[in-house]
XYZ file of C-alpha atoms in Angstrom:
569
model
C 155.903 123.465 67.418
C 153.778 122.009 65.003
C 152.028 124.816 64.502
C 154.634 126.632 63.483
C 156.218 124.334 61.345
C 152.898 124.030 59.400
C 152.300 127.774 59.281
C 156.543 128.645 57.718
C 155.398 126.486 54.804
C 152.220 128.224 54.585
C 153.822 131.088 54.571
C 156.574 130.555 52.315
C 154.103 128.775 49.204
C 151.949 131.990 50.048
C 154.715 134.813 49.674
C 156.721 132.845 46.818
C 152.698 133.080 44.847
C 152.933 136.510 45.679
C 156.041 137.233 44.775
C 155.673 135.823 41.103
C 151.896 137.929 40.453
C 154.354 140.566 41.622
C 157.463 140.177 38.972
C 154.648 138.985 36.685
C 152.842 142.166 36.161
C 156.130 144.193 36.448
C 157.563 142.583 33.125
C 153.772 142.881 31.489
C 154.087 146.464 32.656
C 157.142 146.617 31.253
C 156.433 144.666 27.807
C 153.517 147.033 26.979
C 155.542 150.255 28.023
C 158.212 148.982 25.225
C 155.526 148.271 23.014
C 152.918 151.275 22.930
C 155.747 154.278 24.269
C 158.111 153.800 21.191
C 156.150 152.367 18.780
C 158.400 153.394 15.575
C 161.986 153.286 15.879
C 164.322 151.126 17.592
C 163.174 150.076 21.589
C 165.700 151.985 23.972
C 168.061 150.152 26.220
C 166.971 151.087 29.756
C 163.309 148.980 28.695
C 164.802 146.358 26.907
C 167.163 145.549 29.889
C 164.374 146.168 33.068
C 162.108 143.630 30.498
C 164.579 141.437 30.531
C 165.072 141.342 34.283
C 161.488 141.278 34.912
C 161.179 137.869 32.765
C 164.065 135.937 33.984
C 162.939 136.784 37.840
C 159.795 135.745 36.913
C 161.053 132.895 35.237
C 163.141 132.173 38.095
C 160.435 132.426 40.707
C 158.598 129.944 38.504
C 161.389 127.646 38.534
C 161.901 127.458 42.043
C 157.940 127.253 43.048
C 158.252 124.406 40.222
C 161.334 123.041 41.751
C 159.910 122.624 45.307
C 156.585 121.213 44.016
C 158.552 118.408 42.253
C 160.645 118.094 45.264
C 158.689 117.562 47.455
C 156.468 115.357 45.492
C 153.149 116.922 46.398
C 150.357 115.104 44.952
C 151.609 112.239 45.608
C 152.423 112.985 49.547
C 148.787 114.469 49.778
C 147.330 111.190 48.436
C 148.878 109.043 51.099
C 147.836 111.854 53.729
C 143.784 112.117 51.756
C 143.933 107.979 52.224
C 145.432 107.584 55.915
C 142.400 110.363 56.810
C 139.717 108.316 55.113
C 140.580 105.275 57.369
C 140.788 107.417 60.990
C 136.941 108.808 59.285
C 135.652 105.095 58.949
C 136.741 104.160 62.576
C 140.438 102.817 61.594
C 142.572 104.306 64.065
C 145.698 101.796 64.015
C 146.599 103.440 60.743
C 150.309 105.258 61.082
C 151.980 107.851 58.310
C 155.836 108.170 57.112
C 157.545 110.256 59.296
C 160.821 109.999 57.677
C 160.992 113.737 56.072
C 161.963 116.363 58.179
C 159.388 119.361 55.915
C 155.724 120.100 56.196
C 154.213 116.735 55.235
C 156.870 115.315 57.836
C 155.774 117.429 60.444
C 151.570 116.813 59.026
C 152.117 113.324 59.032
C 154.041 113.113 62.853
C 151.464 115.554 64.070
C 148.364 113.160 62.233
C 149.974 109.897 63.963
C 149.958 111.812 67.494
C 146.649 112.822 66.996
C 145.503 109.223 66.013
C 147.204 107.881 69.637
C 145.498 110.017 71.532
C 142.316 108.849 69.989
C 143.074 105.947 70.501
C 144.110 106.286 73.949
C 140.905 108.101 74.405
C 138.871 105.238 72.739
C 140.562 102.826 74.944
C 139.292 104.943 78.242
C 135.852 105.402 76.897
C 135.577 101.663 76.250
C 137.063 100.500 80.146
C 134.348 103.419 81.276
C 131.341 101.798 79.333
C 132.487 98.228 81.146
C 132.494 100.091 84.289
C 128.886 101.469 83.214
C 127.945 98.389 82.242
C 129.336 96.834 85.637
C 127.477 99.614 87.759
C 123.917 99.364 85.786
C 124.243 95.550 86.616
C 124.651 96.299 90.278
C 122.330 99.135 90.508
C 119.599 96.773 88.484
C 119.960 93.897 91.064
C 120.147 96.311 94.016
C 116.827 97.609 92.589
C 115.366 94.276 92.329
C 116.435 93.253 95.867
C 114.543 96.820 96.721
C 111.378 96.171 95.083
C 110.892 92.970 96.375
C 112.060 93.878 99.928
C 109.627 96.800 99.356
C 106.775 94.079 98.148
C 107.827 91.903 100.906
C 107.349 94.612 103.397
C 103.955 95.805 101.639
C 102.601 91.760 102.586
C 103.928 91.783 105.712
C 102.101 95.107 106.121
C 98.805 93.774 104.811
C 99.243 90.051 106.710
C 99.977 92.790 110.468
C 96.844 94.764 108.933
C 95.039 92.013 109.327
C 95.957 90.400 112.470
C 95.227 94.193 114.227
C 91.598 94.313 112.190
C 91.254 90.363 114.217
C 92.984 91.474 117.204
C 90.319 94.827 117.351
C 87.424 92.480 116.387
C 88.621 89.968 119.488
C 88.739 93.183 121.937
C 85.212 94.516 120.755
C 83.688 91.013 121.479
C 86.113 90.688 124.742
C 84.684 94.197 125.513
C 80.815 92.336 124.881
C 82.139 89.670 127.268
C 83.195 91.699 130.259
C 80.107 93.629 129.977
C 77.589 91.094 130.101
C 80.232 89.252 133.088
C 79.994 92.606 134.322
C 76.014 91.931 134.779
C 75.875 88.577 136.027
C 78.801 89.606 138.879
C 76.063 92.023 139.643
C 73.469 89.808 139.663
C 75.058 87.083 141.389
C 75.932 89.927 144.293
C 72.382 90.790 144.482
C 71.309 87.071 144.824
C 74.065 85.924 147.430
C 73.097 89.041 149.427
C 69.972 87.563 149.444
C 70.635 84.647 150.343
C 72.679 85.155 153.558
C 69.563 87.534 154.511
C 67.898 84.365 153.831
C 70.337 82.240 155.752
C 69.884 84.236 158.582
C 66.464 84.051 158.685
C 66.908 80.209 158.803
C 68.953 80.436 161.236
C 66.548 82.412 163.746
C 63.805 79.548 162.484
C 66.205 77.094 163.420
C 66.826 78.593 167.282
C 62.905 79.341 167.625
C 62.487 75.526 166.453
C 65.436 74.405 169.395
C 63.642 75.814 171.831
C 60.300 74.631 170.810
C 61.929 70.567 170.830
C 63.502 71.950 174.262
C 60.217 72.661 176.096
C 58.555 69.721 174.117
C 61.220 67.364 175.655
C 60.797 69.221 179.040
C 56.855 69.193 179.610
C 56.211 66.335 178.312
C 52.678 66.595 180.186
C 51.824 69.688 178.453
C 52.136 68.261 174.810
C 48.828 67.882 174.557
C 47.841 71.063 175.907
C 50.421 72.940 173.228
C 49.438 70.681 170.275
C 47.706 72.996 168.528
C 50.547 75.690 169.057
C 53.101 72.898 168.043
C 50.966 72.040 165.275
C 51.169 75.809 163.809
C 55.157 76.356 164.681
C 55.658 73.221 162.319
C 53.316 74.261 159.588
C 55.275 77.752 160.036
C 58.241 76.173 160.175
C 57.758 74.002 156.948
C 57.052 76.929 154.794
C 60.046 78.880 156.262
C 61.927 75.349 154.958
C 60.429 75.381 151.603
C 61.451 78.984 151.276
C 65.130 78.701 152.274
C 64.944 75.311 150.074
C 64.038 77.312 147.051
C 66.313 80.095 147.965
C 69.283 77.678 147.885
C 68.633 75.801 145.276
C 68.567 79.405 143.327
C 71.915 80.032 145.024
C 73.086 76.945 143.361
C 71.562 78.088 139.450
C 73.935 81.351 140.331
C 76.755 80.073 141.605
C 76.747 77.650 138.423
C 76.043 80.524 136.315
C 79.309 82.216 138.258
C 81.478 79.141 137.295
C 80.471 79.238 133.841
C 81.290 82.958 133.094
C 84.087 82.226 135.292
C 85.681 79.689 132.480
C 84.213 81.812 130.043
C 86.516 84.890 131.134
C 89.535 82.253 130.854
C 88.729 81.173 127.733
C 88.593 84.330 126.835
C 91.684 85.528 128.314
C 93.723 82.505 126.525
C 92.010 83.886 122.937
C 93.039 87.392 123.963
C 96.951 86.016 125.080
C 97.075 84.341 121.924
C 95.936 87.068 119.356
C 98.538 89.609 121.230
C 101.535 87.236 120.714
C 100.460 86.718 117.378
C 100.619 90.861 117.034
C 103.508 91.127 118.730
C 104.923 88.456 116.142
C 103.686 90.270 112.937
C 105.252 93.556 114.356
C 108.520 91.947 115.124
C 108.505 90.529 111.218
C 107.839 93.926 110.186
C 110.477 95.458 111.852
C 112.700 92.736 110.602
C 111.718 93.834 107.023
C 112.217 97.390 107.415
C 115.975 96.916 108.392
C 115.895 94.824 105.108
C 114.889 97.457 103.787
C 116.956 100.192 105.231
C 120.191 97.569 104.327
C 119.298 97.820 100.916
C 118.455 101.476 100.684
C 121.888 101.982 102.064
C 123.372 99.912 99.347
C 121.696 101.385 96.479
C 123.228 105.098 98.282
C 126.587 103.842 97.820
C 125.998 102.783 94.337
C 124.217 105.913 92.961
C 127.034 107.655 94.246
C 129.990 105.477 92.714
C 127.894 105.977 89.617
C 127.934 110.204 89.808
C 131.908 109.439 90.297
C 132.194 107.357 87.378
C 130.028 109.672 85.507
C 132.327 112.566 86.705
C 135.489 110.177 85.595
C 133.662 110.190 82.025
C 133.011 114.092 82.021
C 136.984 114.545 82.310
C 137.322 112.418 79.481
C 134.565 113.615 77.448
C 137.105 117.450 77.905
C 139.968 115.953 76.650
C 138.030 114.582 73.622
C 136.358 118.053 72.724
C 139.973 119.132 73.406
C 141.452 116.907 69.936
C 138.674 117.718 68.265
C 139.687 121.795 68.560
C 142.879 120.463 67.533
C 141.803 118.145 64.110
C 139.020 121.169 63.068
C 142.332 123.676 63.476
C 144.289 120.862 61.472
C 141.440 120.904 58.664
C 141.597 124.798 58.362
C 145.521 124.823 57.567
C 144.374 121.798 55.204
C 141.630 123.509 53.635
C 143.998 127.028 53.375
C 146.655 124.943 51.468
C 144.316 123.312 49.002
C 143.091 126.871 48.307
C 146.411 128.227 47.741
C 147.557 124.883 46.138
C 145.153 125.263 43.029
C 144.599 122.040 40.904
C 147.149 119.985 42.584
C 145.746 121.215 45.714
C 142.024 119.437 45.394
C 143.403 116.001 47.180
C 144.321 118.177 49.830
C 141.064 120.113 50.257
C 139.016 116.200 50.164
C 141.797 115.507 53.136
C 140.574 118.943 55.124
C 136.676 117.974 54.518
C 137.634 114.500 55.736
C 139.493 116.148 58.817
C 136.390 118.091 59.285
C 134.184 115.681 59.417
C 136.247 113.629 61.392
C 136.134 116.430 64.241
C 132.474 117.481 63.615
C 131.553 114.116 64.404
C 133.469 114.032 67.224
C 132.079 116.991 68.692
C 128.852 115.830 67.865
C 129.305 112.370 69.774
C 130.859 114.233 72.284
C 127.738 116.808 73.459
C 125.874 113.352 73.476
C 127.896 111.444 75.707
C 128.421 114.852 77.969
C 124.278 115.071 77.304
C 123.846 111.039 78.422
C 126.050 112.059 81.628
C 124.126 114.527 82.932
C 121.051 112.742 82.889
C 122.876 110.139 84.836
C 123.889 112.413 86.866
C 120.209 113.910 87.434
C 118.748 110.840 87.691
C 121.058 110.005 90.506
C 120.786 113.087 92.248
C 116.774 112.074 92.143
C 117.043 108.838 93.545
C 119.164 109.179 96.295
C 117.096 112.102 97.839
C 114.130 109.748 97.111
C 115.933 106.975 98.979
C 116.584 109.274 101.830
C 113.091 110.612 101.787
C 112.153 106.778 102.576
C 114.249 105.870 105.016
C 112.851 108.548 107.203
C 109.724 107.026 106.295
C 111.392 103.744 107.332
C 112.696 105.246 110.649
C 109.102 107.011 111.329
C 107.284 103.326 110.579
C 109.971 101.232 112.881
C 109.171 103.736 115.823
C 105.877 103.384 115.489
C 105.555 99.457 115.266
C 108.257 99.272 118.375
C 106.052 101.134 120.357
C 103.306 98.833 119.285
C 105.192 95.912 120.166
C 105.607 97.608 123.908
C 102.153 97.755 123.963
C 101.410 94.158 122.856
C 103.514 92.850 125.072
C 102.090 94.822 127.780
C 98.705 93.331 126.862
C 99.686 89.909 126.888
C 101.579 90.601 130.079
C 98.290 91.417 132.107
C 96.407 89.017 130.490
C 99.060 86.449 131.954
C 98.272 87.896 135.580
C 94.737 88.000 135.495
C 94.290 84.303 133.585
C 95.253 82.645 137.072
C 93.179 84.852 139.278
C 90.197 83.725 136.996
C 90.750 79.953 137.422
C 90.648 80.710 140.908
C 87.770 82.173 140.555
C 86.280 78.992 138.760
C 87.960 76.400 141.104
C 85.942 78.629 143.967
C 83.028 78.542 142.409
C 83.426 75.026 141.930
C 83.941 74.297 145.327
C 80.623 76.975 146.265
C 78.601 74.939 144.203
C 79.239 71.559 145.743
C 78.646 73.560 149.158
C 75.489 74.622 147.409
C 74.098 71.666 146.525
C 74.853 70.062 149.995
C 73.285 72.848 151.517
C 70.404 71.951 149.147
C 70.042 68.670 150.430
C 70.294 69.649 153.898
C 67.336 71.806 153.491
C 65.452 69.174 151.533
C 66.317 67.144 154.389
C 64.851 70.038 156.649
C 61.802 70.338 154.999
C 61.379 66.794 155.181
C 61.884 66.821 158.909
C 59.408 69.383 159.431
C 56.969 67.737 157.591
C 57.750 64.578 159.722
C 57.034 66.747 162.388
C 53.631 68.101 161.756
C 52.473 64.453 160.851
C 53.670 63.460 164.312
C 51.669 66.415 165.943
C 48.486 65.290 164.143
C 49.244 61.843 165.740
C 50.062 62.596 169.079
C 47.510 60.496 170.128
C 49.612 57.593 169.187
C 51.650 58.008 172.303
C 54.564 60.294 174.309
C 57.365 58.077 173.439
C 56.781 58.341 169.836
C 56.209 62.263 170.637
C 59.642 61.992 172.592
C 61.461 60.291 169.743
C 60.025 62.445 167.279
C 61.560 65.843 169.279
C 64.441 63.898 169.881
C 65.398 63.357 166.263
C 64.055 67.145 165.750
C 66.767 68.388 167.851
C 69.618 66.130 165.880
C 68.187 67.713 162.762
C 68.296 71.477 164.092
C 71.534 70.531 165.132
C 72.602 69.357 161.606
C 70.500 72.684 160.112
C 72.286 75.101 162.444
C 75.381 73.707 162.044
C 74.623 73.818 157.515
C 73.387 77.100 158.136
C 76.756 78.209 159.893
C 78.964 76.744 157.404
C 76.717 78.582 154.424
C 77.193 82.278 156.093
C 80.588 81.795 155.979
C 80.442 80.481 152.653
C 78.302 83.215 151.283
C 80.893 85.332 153.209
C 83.799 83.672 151.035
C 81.550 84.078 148.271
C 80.569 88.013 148.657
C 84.769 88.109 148.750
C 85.118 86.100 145.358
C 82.430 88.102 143.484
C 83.689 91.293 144.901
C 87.509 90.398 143.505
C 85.592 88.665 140.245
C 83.849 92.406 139.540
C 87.096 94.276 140.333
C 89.175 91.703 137.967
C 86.018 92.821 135.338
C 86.940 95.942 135.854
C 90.652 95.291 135.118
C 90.061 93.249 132.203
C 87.911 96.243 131.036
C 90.395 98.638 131.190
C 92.934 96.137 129.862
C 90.218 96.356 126.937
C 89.870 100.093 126.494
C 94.505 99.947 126.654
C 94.231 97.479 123.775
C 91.662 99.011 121.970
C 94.031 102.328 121.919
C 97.095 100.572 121.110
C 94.934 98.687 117.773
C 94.300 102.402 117.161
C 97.707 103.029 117.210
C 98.890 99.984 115.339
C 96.541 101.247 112.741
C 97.993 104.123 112.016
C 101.556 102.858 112.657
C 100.123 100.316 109.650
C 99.020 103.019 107.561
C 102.520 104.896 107.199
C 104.487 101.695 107.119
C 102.224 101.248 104.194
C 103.104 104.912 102.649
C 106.259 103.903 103.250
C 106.299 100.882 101.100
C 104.415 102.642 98.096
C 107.145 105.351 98.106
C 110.043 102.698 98.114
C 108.263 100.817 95.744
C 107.896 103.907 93.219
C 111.455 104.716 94.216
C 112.545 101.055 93.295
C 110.663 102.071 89.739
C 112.105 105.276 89.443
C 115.778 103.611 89.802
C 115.085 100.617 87.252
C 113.907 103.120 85.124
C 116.794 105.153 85.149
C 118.757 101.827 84.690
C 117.280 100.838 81.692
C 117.940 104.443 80.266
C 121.673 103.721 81.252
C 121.980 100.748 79.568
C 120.627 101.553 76.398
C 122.772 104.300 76.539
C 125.778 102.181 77.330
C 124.882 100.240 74.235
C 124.238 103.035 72.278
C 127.681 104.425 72.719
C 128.853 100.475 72.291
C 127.644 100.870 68.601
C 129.327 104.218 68.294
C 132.574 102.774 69.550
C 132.203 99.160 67.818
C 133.265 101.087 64.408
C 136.414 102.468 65.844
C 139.648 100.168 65.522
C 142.142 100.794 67.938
């Protein structure tokens, strides 16, 4: 409607113009047809009269253009309109024109103060959107911080579990040493105690031959001294068979020591091994911890990035209607500019209010492809990080499979090193036990050889008398008796202990095993390290990426807060 309004007047200044030019060169026409067609003699009536005519239409014309200029006060009314544009151009855009005339400037100056609301409205929604920027950025920056130094947390933690697995493989390699060289005194300790009941047997034959030699000494009395000599070499024999089976068990005794100590060894070293796996199993729990932290936060930051693109779409809508009143004002400055042309003098004022006009809506076009321009970057940016973020929580799901399973396999480490720590103090309590056996044993056969040497000093002084002799193979047979009954009681001990070394080598074995299962799940821990760790660096250069793109939004928020500052609503 205002359009139309504007464009009548237009058309009417434009066609009343016109229309004097027209009856203008008519009565010129006219005047020089009176002048040069008759110039001698009296002018005839029909030119005189359609001269006439020709001047007082033009006349009138002139009046009535005149009469509407003064009426409606033109210069004046285009001063007021050139002045109320020059405050909307500096940023004023409380300032409000006459609308009390119901002509052209009436219908300029209502159509310039609806024009100025809806910039103002429009100023108004740009300025709650930049809070709302602002409000978002600040969100988005402390989301990003809380992400960065989850992801440096994580990237630690990482290192700190790193570690413990490079301790926890260095403990298995030297628990791997360990078994081995158990491994080798088991078999050692086998081949002696095999020995040794070969040994013990042997005594034991000595021991029946040596019976039956104080039985038929106790029996023929009379033929002692007949069988001295062959007395004489049974006891010599039988003291080096003594001294023999002496040594032998006393060597028993160094192995069976040597079994105890390897025996608390392989608990010690079970208790080291216990410990470093719970200490594992405790990094990889605090690492899985931290990558739900993480996770939580990468959600977060989601949600934001996309209430930003909605905001940013919010804006976009806005950004339209702006371009749309600036169409508007630049079709407002070309009537303007139209009318000052036609207007001549009088009509300058009015062509300084179209420039203004113009400017007015250049620069609003111009701020406008900025802010659309500042959008989409947003809106890029956005689009960037959230298919980052999702990038890394795949990453994040990938890494929290991988240290669950090495957590399962921890904790089934720890769980046979629990089982088998008992079995080896039993082993060492046994031992124990074996090795006060042994050294009684030792004694006995100390005893033994003592008694046989006893005995050949009483066969080189059998002259001293038969009772003596008697005694002597009495106390002979108590002594067998004590030896046979030792030598009983030590194959059945060697028989326990054949038992205990066979169960100690097949425990070795276990523990070995148990080894080469730990040594595969550091292996896997390692790697399980390794993309945790390419997980971290990619949410930590995400974390970047997004306080980058933060920064660039809030200098462009307080870019466009300088832009607005000089606008008065």
């Amino acid at each position: 409607m205002a359009k139309n309004n504007l464009r009548f007047g237009y058309h009417f200044i434009r066609y009343s113009l016109a229309a004097g030019c027209a009856v203008g060169l008519a009565g010129s026409y006219c005047a020089y047809q009176v002048v040069h067609a008759v110039p001698e003699g009296p002018v005839p009536a029909g030119y005189a009269l359609g001269t006439l005519w020709a001047l007082g239409l033009e006349a009138a014309l002139f009046i009535a253009v005149f009469a509407v200029f003064a009426a409606r006060n033109l210069a004046k009314r285009v001063k007021v309109l050139a002045d109320a544009l020059n405050h909307g151009a500096d940023g004023d855009l409380t300032c409000r024109l006459d609308t009390g005339s119901d002509d052209e400037f009436g219908k300029l100056h209502r159509n310039f103060n609806v024009m100025m609301e809806q910039l103002a409205g429009v100023v108004s929604r740009v300025a709650q959107s930049i809070s709302e920027l602002q409000k978002i950025a600040s969100d988005i920056d402390q989301v990003s911080k809380k992400g960065l130094t989850s992801a440096e947390l994580q990237s630690e933690g990482v290192a700190e579990a790193s570690q413990a697995v490079g301790e926890i493989n260095q403990s298995v390699q030297q628990i791997a040493k360990w078994v081995d060289d158990l491994s080798g005194s088991a078999t050692d300790n086998a081949s002696a105690i095999l020995e040794m009941s070969a040994s013990i047997e042997q005594v034991n034959q000595h021991v029946d031959t040596l019976s039956l030699a104080a039985e038929e000494v106790s029996s023929s009395i009379i033929e002692m001294t007949a069988a001295e000599k062959q007395i004489g070499a049974s006891a010599q024999s039988l003291l080096g068979e003594a001294t023999t089976a002496s040594a032998l068990v006393a060597e028993l005794d160094v192995s069976i020591k040597q079994v105890g100590e390897n025996a608390l060894h392989a608990a010690k070293i079970s208790d080291v091994v216990r410990q470093d796996a719970q200490n594992g199993a405790q990094a990889v729990e605090a690492t899985i911890s931290g990558i739900g932290e993480i996770r939580s936060s990468s959600r977060s930051t989601v949600k934001a990035m996309q209430n930003l693109s909605l905001r940013a779409a919010d804006i976009g809508k806005i950004l339209l209607v702006i371009d749309e009143v600036a169409e508007q004002t630049n079709l407002l400055a070309l009537n303007a500019s139209i009318i000052a042309a036609q207007a001549g003098e009088q009509g300058k004022g009015f062509a300084v209010v179209a420039h203004e006009i113009k400017e007015l809506a250049r620069r609003t076009s111009s701020s406008t492809r900025e802010i659309s321009e500042i959008i989409e970057g947003v809106k890029e940016e956005t689009t960037s990080v959230v298919q980052a973020i999702k990038a890394s929580e795949e990453r994040i799901a990938e890494g929290e499979l991988l240290s669950q399973r090495s957590g399962e396999a921890l904790r089934k480490i720890v769980d046979g090193v629990q089982d088998s720590a008992p079995r080896v103090n039993e082993i060492a309590q046994t031992t124990e036990e074996q090795a006060k056996l042994s050294e009684n044993m030792r004694q006995a056969m100390d005893r033994v050889a003592e008694m046989v040497g006893q005995i050949v000093r009483a066969t080189r002084e059998q002259g001293r008398g038969s009772e003596q002799i008697v005694s002597a193979v009495e106390r002979m047979k108590d002594f067998t008796a004590q030896v046979r009954s030792t030598t009983r009681s030590q194959t059945a001990t060697s028989s326990h202990i054949v038992h205990a070394t066979e169960d100690i080598t097949q425990m070795i074995r276990n523990v070995r095993r148990a080894c080469e299962e730990e040594a595969e799940s550091t292996k896997q821990i390692v790697r399980a390290m390794e993309s945790i760790r390419e997980s971290s660096l990619t949410t930590v250069e995400v974390n970047r990426i997004m306080d980058g793109a933060v920064t660039g939004l809030s200098e462009q928020v307080k870019l466009l807060q300088q832009k607005m500052a000089g606008l008065a609503v």
